Short mmCIF file of C-alpha atoms in Angstrom, two decimals:
data_model
loop_
_atom_site.label_atom_id
_atom_site.label_comp_id
_atom_site.label_asym_id
_atom_site.label_seq_id
_atom_site.Cartn_x
_atom_site.Cartn_y
_atom_site.Cartn_z
CA MET U 1 -8.01 36.51 -3.45
CA GLU U 2 -8.19 32.76 -3.89
CA LYS U 3 -4.51 32.81 -4.85
CA GLN U 4 -3.67 34.50 -1.56
CA ILE U 5 -5.64 32.01 0.55
CA ASP U 6 -3.92 29.23 -1.34
CA ASN U 7 -0.51 30.70 -0.47
CA HIS U 8 -1.28 31.10 3.23
CA TYR U 9 -2.60 27.60 3.38
CA ARG U 10 0.46 26.25 1.64
CA TYR U 11 2.76 28.20 3.94
CA LEU U 12 1.08 26.57 6.96
CA GLN U 13 1.49 23.15 5.41
CA GLN U 14 5.16 23.70 4.51
CA HIS U 15 5.90 25.17 7.94
CA PHE U 16 4.72 22.08 9.86
CA SER U 17 6.00 19.68 7.24
CA TYR U 18 9.48 21.22 7.65
CA LEU U 19 9.37 21.11 11.46
CA ILE U 20 8.33 17.44 11.41
CA ARG U 21 10.93 16.39 8.84
CA GLN U 22 13.65 18.26 10.75
CA GLN U 23 12.42 16.55 13.94
CA ALA U 24 11.82 19.89 15.61
CA LEU U 25 8.40 18.32 16.26
CA LEU U 26 8.70 14.70 17.35
CA PRO U 27 6.34 11.73 16.83
CA GLY U 28 3.49 11.88 19.34
CA GLU U 29 4.06 15.57 20.04
CA LYS U 30 0.97 17.80 20.19
CA LEU U 31 0.59 20.68 17.74
CA PRO U 32 -0.63 24.09 18.96
CA SER U 33 -4.44 24.38 19.00
CA GLU U 34 -6.24 25.36 15.78
CA ARG U 35 -7.10 28.67 17.41
CA ASP U 36 -3.45 29.40 18.26
CA ILE U 37 -2.30 28.44 14.78
CA GLY U 38 -4.98 30.67 13.26
CA GLU U 39 -3.89 33.67 15.35
CA ARG U 40 -0.23 33.12 14.63
CA PHE U 41 -0.66 32.75 10.85
CA ASN U 42 -3.58 35.17 10.65
CA LEU U 43 -5.82 32.53 9.04
CA THR U 44 -9.45 31.62 9.54
CA ARG U 45 -10.27 28.48 11.49
CA MET U 46 -11.51 26.83 8.30
CA THR U 47 -8.27 27.50 6.40
CA VAL U 48 -6.25 26.19 9.37
CA ARG U 49 -8.39 23.06 9.44
CA GLN U 50 -7.89 22.51 5.70
CA GLY U 51 -4.12 22.91 6.02
CA LEU U 52 -4.02 20.42 8.90
CA GLN U 53 -6.22 17.95 7.03
CA THR U 54 -3.79 18.10 4.09
CA LEU U 55 -0.93 17.27 6.45
CA GLU U 56 -3.04 14.41 7.81
CA ALA U 57 -3.67 13.08 4.30
CA GLU U 58 0.10 13.21 3.71
CA GLY U 59 0.52 11.04 6.81
CA LEU U 60 2.44 13.59 8.89
CA ILE U 61 -0.10 14.36 11.62
CA TYR U 62 -3.30 12.87 12.99
CA ARG U 63 -6.22 14.10 15.02
CA GLN U 64 -7.44 12.59 18.25
CA ASN U 65 -11.06 13.48 18.82
CA ARG U 66 -11.34 16.38 21.24
CA ARG U 67 -7.63 16.18 22.12
CA GLY U 68 -6.18 17.98 19.10
CA TRP U 69 -3.54 17.27 16.48
CA PHE U 70 -0.41 15.16 17.00
CA VAL U 71 2.67 14.26 14.96
CA SER U 72 2.20 10.75 13.52
CA PRO U 73 4.44 8.02 14.88
CA PRO U 74 6.47 6.05 12.31
CA ALA U 75 4.50 3.46 10.33
CA VAL U 76 4.96 -0.21 11.21
CA VAL U 77 6.28 -2.39 8.42
CA TYR U 78 4.12 -5.36 7.47
CA ASN U 79 5.96 -7.99 5.43
CA PRO U 80 3.38 -10.69 4.61
CA ALA U 81 6.00 -13.26 3.58
CA ARG U 82 7.27 -13.37 7.18
CA ARG U 83 3.89 -14.82 8.32
CA GLN U 84 4.06 -12.96 11.61
CA SER U 85 0.92 -12.11 13.54
CA PHE U 86 0.01 -8.45 14.13
CA ILE U 87 1.22 -8.85 17.71
CA GLU U 88 4.53 -10.30 16.55
CA TYR U 89 5.41 -7.74 13.89
CA VAL U 90 4.26 -4.75 15.94
CA SER U 91 6.14 -5.78 19.08
CA SER U 92 9.29 -6.80 17.17
CA GLN U 93 9.45 -3.19 15.93
CA GLY U 94 9.41 -1.82 19.45
CA PHE U 95 5.73 -0.84 19.63
CA GLU U 96 2.97 -2.02 21.97
CA PRO U 97 0.09 -3.83 20.20
CA SER U 98 -3.40 -4.14 21.70
CA THR U 99 -6.75 -5.52 20.56
CA ASP U 100 -10.35 -4.56 21.38
CA LEU U 101 -13.07 -7.02 20.55
CA ILE U 102 -16.03 -5.10 19.09
CA GLY U 103 -18.33 -7.96 18.16
CA VAL U 104 -18.59 -11.75 17.84
CA THR U 105 -21.50 -13.48 16.11
CA VAL U 106 -22.12 -16.80 14.40
CA ASN U 107 -24.13 -16.43 11.19
CA PRO U 108 -25.19 -18.69 8.35
CA ALA U 109 -23.20 -18.00 5.16
CA ASP U 110 -25.11 -16.04 2.50
CA ALA U 111 -24.48 -16.76 -1.18
CA ARG U 112 -21.56 -14.34 -1.49
CA MET U 113 -19.74 -15.50 1.67
CA ALA U 114 -20.37 -19.17 0.79
CA GLU U 115 -18.63 -18.59 -2.52
CA LEU U 116 -15.70 -16.70 -1.00
CA MET U 117 -15.21 -19.24 1.81
CA LYS U 118 -15.89 -22.26 -0.45
CA VAL U 119 -18.60 -23.59 1.91
CA ASP U 120 -22.27 -24.43 1.44
CA LYS U 121 -24.80 -21.65 1.77
CA GLY U 122 -26.00 -21.64 5.38
CA ALA U 123 -22.73 -23.02 6.78
CA ARG U 124 -21.91 -21.55 10.20
CA LEU U 125 -19.39 -18.72 9.98
CA LEU U 126 -17.94 -16.96 12.96
CA PHE U 127 -17.83 -13.20 12.34
CA LEU U 128 -15.42 -11.10 14.40
CA GLN U 129 -15.00 -7.35 14.50
CA ARG U 130 -11.87 -6.12 16.22
CA ARG U 131 -10.01 -2.85 16.60
CA ARG U 132 -6.25 -3.02 16.91
CA SER U 133 -4.05 -0.30 18.33
CA ILE U 134 -0.37 0.52 18.35
CA ASP U 135 0.92 2.33 21.44
CA GLY U 136 -2.71 3.10 22.31
CA ARG U 137 -3.57 4.64 18.93
CA PRO U 138 -6.34 2.79 17.03
CA VAL U 139 -4.88 1.96 13.61
CA LEU U 140 -6.90 -0.86 12.14
CA ILE U 141 -10.41 -2.33 12.02
CA GLU U 142 -10.68 -6.04 11.25
CA HIS U 143 -13.66 -7.96 9.91
CA ILE U 144 -12.89 -11.67 10.10
CA TYR U 145 -14.93 -14.62 8.85
CA ILE U 146 -13.95 -18.06 10.19
CA ASN U 147 -15.10 -21.47 8.97
CA THR U 148 -16.26 -23.07 12.26
CA ALA U 149 -16.53 -26.54 10.68
CA LEU U 150 -12.74 -26.61 10.30
CA LEU U 151 -12.13 -25.20 13.78
CA PRO U 152 -14.76 -26.75 16.07
CA GLY U 153 -15.52 -24.87 19.30
CA ILE U 154 -13.55 -21.81 18.23
CA GLU U 155 -16.45 -19.50 19.10
CA LYS U 156 -15.91 -20.35 22.80
CA GLU U 157 -12.34 -19.02 22.78
CA ASP U 158 -11.18 -15.55 23.77
CA MET U 159 -11.45 -13.74 20.47
CA SER U 160 -9.29 -10.78 21.46
CA GLN U 161 -6.18 -12.98 21.34
CA SER U 162 -3.97 -13.66 18.33
CA LEU U 163 -5.79 -15.98 15.92
CA THR U 164 -2.44 -17.07 14.53
CA HIS U 165 -1.50 -18.35 17.99
CA LEU U 166 -4.90 -19.85 18.71
CA LEU U 167 -4.89 -21.82 15.47
CA ARG U 168 -1.33 -22.92 15.99
CA ASN U 169 -1.65 -23.92 19.67
CA LYS U 170 -5.18 -25.28 20.01
CA TYR U 171 -5.87 -26.61 16.53
CA GLY U 172 -2.35 -27.46 15.35
CA GLN U 173 -3.25 -25.46 12.26
CA ALA U 174 -0.61 -23.27 10.77
CA TYR U 175 -1.63 -21.01 7.90
CA HIS U 176 -0.33 -22.58 4.74
CA SER U 177 -0.83 -20.37 1.75
CA MET U 178 -2.27 -16.87 1.81
CA ASN U 179 -3.70 -14.67 -0.88
CA LEU U 180 -3.43 -10.94 -0.23
CA ILE U 181 -5.00 -7.98 -1.94
CA PHE U 182 -4.05 -4.38 -1.16
CA LYS U 183 -6.06 -1.37 -2.20
CA SER U 184 -5.67 2.25 -1.36
CA THR U 185 -9.07 3.78 -0.70
CA ALA U 186 -10.90 6.24 1.50
CA LEU U 187 -11.97 5.18 4.99
CA LEU U 188 -15.73 4.74 4.94
CA GLU U 189 -17.90 6.10 7.72
CA ASP U 190 -18.05 3.03 9.99
CA ALA U 191 -14.34 2.23 9.93
CA ALA U 192 -13.45 5.91 10.28
CA ARG U 193 -15.68 6.27 13.35
CA GLU U 194 -14.18 3.17 15.01
CA LEU U 195 -10.70 4.60 14.38
CA GLY U 196 -11.61 8.09 15.58
CA ALA U 197 -10.65 9.41 12.13
CA ALA U 198 -12.49 11.55 9.58
CA ALA U 199 -14.43 9.66 6.90
CA GLY U 200 -12.74 10.12 3.53
CA LEU U 201 -9.22 10.05 4.96
CA PRO U 202 -7.00 7.83 2.80
CA GLY U 203 -6.86 4.27 4.12
CA LEU U 204 -5.30 0.97 3.19
CA HIS U 205 -7.63 -1.96 2.65
CA ILE U 206 -6.14 -5.45 2.94
CA GLU U 207 -8.06 -8.62 2.08
CA ARG U 208 -6.32 -11.77 3.23
CA THR U 209 -7.50 -15.33 2.62
CA ASN U 210 -5.80 -18.00 4.73
CA TYR U 211 -5.82 -21.60 3.54
CA ASP U 212 -5.09 -24.84 5.37
CA ALA U 213 -2.81 -27.58 4.00
CA ALA U 214 -5.71 -29.04 1.99
CA GLY U 215 -6.43 -25.70 0.32
CA ARG U 216 -9.60 -25.07 2.33
CA VAL U 217 -10.38 -21.51 3.44
CA LEU U 218 -9.79 -21.25 7.19
CA GLU U 219 -10.36 -17.56 7.46
CA LEU U 220 -11.10 -14.40 5.49
CA ASP U 221 -9.71 -11.21 6.96
CA TYR U 222 -10.66 -7.70 5.85
CA GLU U 223 -8.46 -5.00 7.35
CA TYR U 224 -9.05 -1.23 7.14
CA TRP U 225 -5.93 0.64 8.17
CA ARG U 226 -5.23 4.31 8.87
CA HIS U 227 -2.96 5.10 5.94
CA ASP U 228 -0.17 6.61 8.05
CA ALA U 229 0.14 3.56 10.33
CA VAL U 230 1.47 0.90 7.98
CA THR U 231 3.92 0.31 5.13
CA ILE U 232 3.81 -2.93 3.16
CA GLN U 233 7.18 -4.40 2.28
CA ILE U 234 7.73 -7.21 -0.17
CA ASP U 235 10.90 -8.81 -1.46
CA VAL U 236 10.78 -10.62 -4.77
CA ASN U 237 13.87 -12.77 -5.01
CA ASP U 238 15.58 -14.52 -7.88
CA ALA U 239 13.48 -17.37 -9.16
CA MET T 1 -30.11 21.78 9.67
CA GLU T 2 -26.69 20.21 9.48
CA LYS T 3 -28.33 16.82 10.01
CA GLN T 4 -30.54 17.44 7.00
CA ILE T 5 -27.66 18.44 4.72
CA ASP T 6 -25.83 15.33 5.86
CA ASN T 7 -28.82 13.16 4.89
CA HIS T 8 -29.20 14.71 1.41
CA TYR T 9 -25.54 14.31 0.79
CA ARG T 10 -25.64 10.71 1.88
CA TYR T 11 -28.68 10.02 -0.27
CA LEU T 12 -26.81 11.33 -3.31
CA GLN T 13 -23.84 9.12 -2.48
CA GLN T 14 -25.99 6.00 -1.95
CA HIS T 15 -27.99 6.67 -5.10
CA PHE T 16 -24.97 6.69 -7.42
CA SER T 17 -23.17 3.97 -5.47
CA TYR T 18 -26.23 1.72 -5.98
CA LEU T 19 -26.51 2.50 -9.71
CA ILE T 20 -22.82 1.72 -10.24
CA ARG T 21 -22.85 -1.51 -8.22
CA GLN T 22 -25.99 -2.64 -10.06
CA GLN T 23 -24.27 -1.75 -13.35
CA ALA T 24 -27.08 0.61 -14.29
CA LEU T 25 -24.16 3.01 -14.80
CA LEU T 26 -21.26 1.32 -16.58
CA PRO T 27 -17.49 1.90 -16.36
CA GLY T 28 -16.54 4.95 -18.44
CA GLU T 29 -20.12 6.27 -18.49
CA LYS T 30 -20.58 9.98 -17.86
CA LEU T 31 -22.64 11.16 -14.89
CA PRO T 32 -25.15 14.00 -15.29
CA SER T 33 -23.59 17.45 -14.82
CA GLU T 34 -23.21 18.84 -11.29
CA ARG T 35 -25.87 21.41 -12.16
CA ASP T 36 -28.35 18.72 -13.26
CA ILE T 37 -27.69 16.62 -10.18
CA GLY T 38 -28.17 19.68 -7.97
CA GLU T 39 -31.52 20.49 -9.58
CA ARG T 40 -32.73 16.93 -9.41
CA PHE T 41 -31.78 16.39 -5.75
CA ASN T 42 -32.44 20.00 -4.75
CA LEU T 43 -28.91 20.44 -3.42
CA THR T 44 -26.42 23.28 -3.65
CA ARG T 45 -23.52 22.94 -6.05
CA MET T 46 -21.13 22.65 -3.09
CA THR T 47 -23.07 19.77 -1.51
CA VAL T 48 -23.22 17.99 -4.88
CA ARG T 49 -19.48 18.46 -5.29
CA GLN T 50 -18.81 17.04 -1.80
CA GLY T 51 -21.00 14.00 -2.49
CA LEU T 52 -19.21 13.34 -5.77
CA GLN T 53 -15.80 13.77 -4.16
CA THR T 54 -16.76 11.16 -1.55
CA LEU T 55 -17.68 8.75 -4.34
CA GLU T 56 -14.34 9.54 -5.95
CA ALA T 57 -12.47 8.80 -2.71
CA GLU T 58 -14.32 5.46 -2.57
CA GLY T 59 -13.00 4.71 -6.04
CA LEU T 60 -16.36 4.61 -7.82
CA ILE T 61 -16.12 7.70 -10.03
CA TYR T 62 -13.44 10.08 -11.28
CA ARG T 63 -13.34 13.56 -12.67
CA GLN T 64 -11.81 14.57 -15.96
CA ASN T 65 -10.92 18.23 -15.91
CA ARG T 66 -13.58 20.28 -17.69
CA ARG T 67 -15.26 17.13 -19.04
CA GLY T 68 -17.19 16.07 -15.94
CA TRP T 69 -17.52 12.95 -13.81
CA PHE T 70 -17.26 9.37 -15.09
CA VAL T 71 -17.72 5.89 -13.63
CA SER T 72 -14.28 4.43 -12.83
CA PRO T 73 -13.13 1.49 -14.94
CA PRO T 74 -12.08 -1.66 -13.05
CA ALA T 75 -8.66 -1.50 -11.39
CA VAL T 76 -5.79 -3.39 -13.01
CA VAL T 77 -4.20 -6.06 -10.87
CA TYR T 78 -0.48 -5.70 -10.26
CA ASN T 79 1.18 -8.89 -9.01
CA PRO T 80 4.86 -8.02 -8.44
CA ALA T 81 5.98 -11.66 -8.25
CA ARG T 82 5.06 -12.11 -11.93
CA ARG T 83 7.81 -9.60 -12.94
CA GLN T 84 5.71 -8.26 -15.77
CA SER T 85 6.24 -4.76 -17.11
CA PHE T 86 3.41 -2.20 -16.88
CA ILE T 87 2.78 -2.73 -20.58
CA GLU T 88 2.61 -6.49 -20.12
CA TYR T 89 0.26 -6.64 -17.15
CA VAL T 90 -2.03 -3.90 -18.43
CA SER T 91 -2.40 -5.39 -21.91
CA SER T 92 -2.78 -8.95 -20.62
CA GLN T 93 -5.86 -7.72 -18.72
CA GLY T 94 -7.44 -6.37 -21.88
CA PHE T 95 -6.57 -2.70 -21.45
CA GLU T 96 -4.51 -0.36 -23.62
CA PRO T 97 -1.36 0.99 -21.89
CA SER T 98 0.40 4.17 -23.01
CA THR T 99 3.32 6.26 -21.77
CA ASP T 100 4.11 10.00 -21.94
CA LEU T 101 7.65 11.09 -21.29
CA ILE T 102 7.55 14.23 -19.15
CA GLY T 103 11.24 14.79 -18.53
CA VAL T 104 14.71 13.25 -18.91
CA THR T 105 17.80 14.66 -17.22
CA VAL T 106 21.17 13.38 -16.13
CA ASN T 107 22.18 14.67 -12.71
CA PRO T 108 25.00 14.02 -10.25
CA ALA T 109 23.80 11.98 -7.25
CA ASP T 110 23.30 14.00 -4.07
CA ALA T 111 24.06 12.42 -0.69
CA ARG T 112 20.60 10.89 -0.27
CA MET T 113 20.38 9.41 -3.78
CA ALA T 114 23.98 8.14 -3.56
CA GLU T 115 23.05 6.22 -0.42
CA LEU T 116 19.83 4.81 -1.91
CA MET T 117 21.49 3.79 -5.18
CA LYS T 118 24.70 2.58 -3.49
CA VAL T 119 26.88 4.82 -5.71
CA ASP T 120 29.42 7.55 -4.97
CA LYS T 121 28.15 11.07 -4.46
CA GLY T 122 28.29 12.83 -7.83
CA ALA T 123 27.78 9.63 -9.86
CA ARG T 124 25.71 10.25 -12.99
CA LEU T 125 22.07 9.28 -12.53
CA LEU T 126 19.49 9.38 -15.27
CA PHE T 127 16.24 10.85 -13.95
CA LEU T 128 13.02 10.11 -15.82
CA GLN T 129 9.55 11.45 -15.24
CA ARG T 130 6.78 9.61 -17.05
CA ARG T 131 3.01 9.53 -17.01
CA ARG T 132 1.34 6.22 -17.78
CA SER T 133 -2.24 5.81 -18.91
CA ILE T 134 -4.71 2.98 -19.21
CA ASP T 135 -7.26 3.27 -22.03
CA GLY T 136 -6.30 6.95 -22.28
CA ARG T 137 -6.84 7.73 -18.58
CA PRO T 138 -3.69 8.95 -16.77
CA VAL T 139 -3.27 6.63 -13.77
CA LEU T 140 0.31 6.82 -12.64
CA ILE T 141 3.29 9.20 -12.40
CA GLU T 142 6.74 7.61 -12.34
CA HIS T 143 9.98 9.09 -11.06
CA ILE T 144 12.82 6.79 -12.06
CA TYR T 145 16.51 7.00 -11.17
CA ILE T 146 18.88 4.87 -13.25
CA ASN T 147 22.55 4.11 -12.59
CA THR T 148 24.11 5.05 -15.97
CA ALA T 149 27.44 3.41 -15.06
CA LEU T 150 25.76 0.01 -15.18
CA LEU T 151 23.84 0.81 -18.37
CA PRO T 152 26.17 2.86 -20.58
CA GLY T 153 24.52 4.99 -23.26
CA ILE T 154 21.02 4.42 -21.87
CA GLU T 155 20.30 8.16 -21.92
CA LYS T 156 20.35 8.04 -25.74
CA GLU T 157 17.50 5.52 -25.90
CA ASP T 158 13.80 6.27 -26.33
CA MET T 159 12.72 6.66 -22.73
CA SER T 160 9.01 6.29 -23.37
CA GLN T 161 9.47 2.57 -24.06
CA SER T 162 9.36 -0.26 -21.52
CA LEU T 163 12.53 -0.18 -19.41
CA THR T 164 12.06 -3.86 -18.66
CA HIS T 165 12.32 -4.57 -22.40
CA LEU T 166 15.17 -2.14 -22.99
CA LEU T 167 17.26 -3.66 -20.22
CA ARG T 168 16.49 -7.17 -21.36
CA ASN T 169 17.07 -6.61 -25.10
CA LYS T 170 19.88 -4.08 -25.27
CA TYR T 171 21.78 -4.76 -22.07
CA GLY T 172 20.99 -8.43 -21.50
CA GLN T 173 20.02 -7.36 -17.98
CA ALA T 174 17.03 -8.99 -16.42
CA TYR T 175 15.88 -7.64 -13.08
CA HIS T 176 16.99 -10.11 -10.46
CA SER T 177 15.65 -9.27 -7.06
CA MET T 178 13.28 -6.43 -6.26
CA ASN T 179 12.36 -4.73 -3.05
CA LEU T 180 8.90 -3.16 -2.98
CA ILE T 181 7.26 -0.79 -0.56
CA PHE T 182 3.58 0.14 -0.73
CA LYS T 183 2.03 3.06 1.12
CA SER T 184 -1.40 4.50 0.96
CA THR T 185 -1.19 8.28 1.01
CA ALA T 186 -2.70 11.42 -0.45
CA LEU T 187 -1.67 12.55 -3.92
CA LEU T 188 0.52 15.61 -3.53
CA GLU T 189 0.05 18.66 -5.70
CA ASP T 190 2.53 17.86 -8.49
CA ALA T 191 1.45 14.25 -9.02
CA ALA T 192 -2.22 15.22 -8.76
CA ARG T 193 -1.81 17.94 -11.41
CA GLU T 194 -0.04 15.55 -13.80
CA LEU T 195 -2.87 13.05 -13.33
CA GLY T 196 -5.61 15.66 -13.70
CA ALA T 197 -6.82 14.73 -10.19
CA ALA T 198 -7.50 16.80 -7.08
CA ALA T 199 -4.61 17.11 -4.62
CA GLY T 200 -5.44 15.19 -1.45
CA LEU T 201 -7.22 12.36 -3.26
CA PRO T 202 -6.10 9.00 -1.85
CA GLY T 203 -3.23 7.53 -3.83
CA LEU T 204 -0.99 4.50 -3.76
CA HIS T 205 2.73 5.10 -3.54
CA ILE T 206 5.04 2.30 -4.67
CA GLU T 207 8.81 2.38 -4.24
CA ARG T 208 10.58 -0.34 -6.18
CA THR T 209 14.32 -1.04 -6.13
CA ASN T 210 15.60 -3.28 -8.90
CA TYR T 211 18.89 -5.12 -8.45
CA ASP T 212 21.16 -6.85 -10.94
CA ALA T 213 22.62 -10.32 -10.41
CA ALA T 214 25.51 -8.86 -8.39
CA GLY T 215 23.12 -7.06 -6.02
CA ARG T 216 23.85 -3.62 -7.48
CA VAL T 217 20.98 -1.12 -7.78
CA LEU T 218 20.05 -0.78 -11.45
CA GLU T 219 17.06 1.43 -10.94
CA LEU T 220 14.89 3.09 -8.32
CA ASP T 221 11.29 3.61 -9.29
CA TYR T 222 8.80 5.80 -7.42
CA GLU T 223 5.22 5.39 -8.61
CA TYR T 224 2.25 7.55 -7.60
CA TRP T 225 -0.99 5.89 -8.61
CA ARG T 226 -4.60 7.06 -8.66
CA HIS T 227 -6.03 4.87 -5.92
CA ASP T 228 -8.93 3.54 -8.01
CA ALA T 229 -6.68 2.34 -10.86
CA VAL T 230 -4.72 -0.48 -9.24
CA THR T 231 -5.06 -3.43 -6.87
CA ILE T 232 -1.95 -5.20 -5.57
CA GLN T 233 -2.15 -8.96 -5.38
CA ILE T 234 0.33 -11.19 -3.61
CA ASP T 235 0.37 -14.92 -3.05
CA VAL T 236 2.39 -16.28 -0.17
CA ASN T 237 2.81 -19.98 -0.72
CA ASP T 238 3.88 -22.82 1.52
CA ALA T 239 7.54 -22.53 2.43
#
């Protein structure tokens, strides 16, 4: 019995996977409703849901709350060595970037943040939460910590704009060196909810530390991406 | 009712997450059996399993088939710019690397592989499947395609050894430039089975193309990692 369920489920998965790879279903296109799929394949709603969630974990489709399932658009390519802002690399690939500001607060650094930012405990850190979207689809939650002592008055700026541009234009600060860490993980509840995704869906976690010319930490950036929205590309050239 | 199940489940998750972060449970340590956890928290086996799977997706624990659940060891750091082999970067971090050869075949290149490897269709490609482990835990499945025309006789070598070393020592070939692509995705059925993991678990997919000094493709390497086993680190320095 379990074998048979497994086969049905796999047939569903292979069916849609084939249609998407053959471009019979195009990026952004809506799949039939779960009910319709269930009737057509003679599967229970729960088996249909599991099959669709597997396709989502593979990065082929995604669910918009209450609107149904859609074919995933192509992932944007993020090449950190190019030092482009989100807005720059998304728009240069023909997509439309947008940013929602979720929260802005100024907090004293606790012991852990003081160590990470190389500041004294209690130093004023600007904390930003933002959601970024590509062609209207939320793809990424950002948690950003900024050293206000190095960027005086920054908390009065419009925090939905590109920080890269703000630092460059108002403060004459370009990012100098960056340290990046990439981890594949599951989206935790908060990030998943902000992205309209299911908790536990694979996600990409990026931690980026930006330094100024003197090696001081300007900014710490934690990004939680939908896994199907981004591909990291790195070229290592001859030394 | 559903609310209550959700709370129990979350309590279980927070309980073990806290013990692991406080190091009251240490890397490699075995968790109580699912039955024992169920009795202690008064939860059904299915709810216990879901809670544990969430902890697994977060990278805190992992399951060894038939042996139970264990606290995940720390992830190894892979820094591609250092050009170290798997054996080098794993052992330099104090872990024990090992390699199982799963399959070796020589096949004519189909149209897609010919394009990726920049060879004629039908050119002889060596195809390797390997499983690599850290301290005895399988962490990574490799699918490697090698251009035999550039490395004559390579198919007669021991393919469980480091290819980096083999190319360096026997062929005097160092890798010159590399192109790397990282994607967070779900482990598909085959890779999951080889790793003893559940299909659908988050995984990290790395595609690496290695070029020789003349810009020819020596080797294409597809890696499918358990997500909790590796962290990618990249430094972007001042231009």
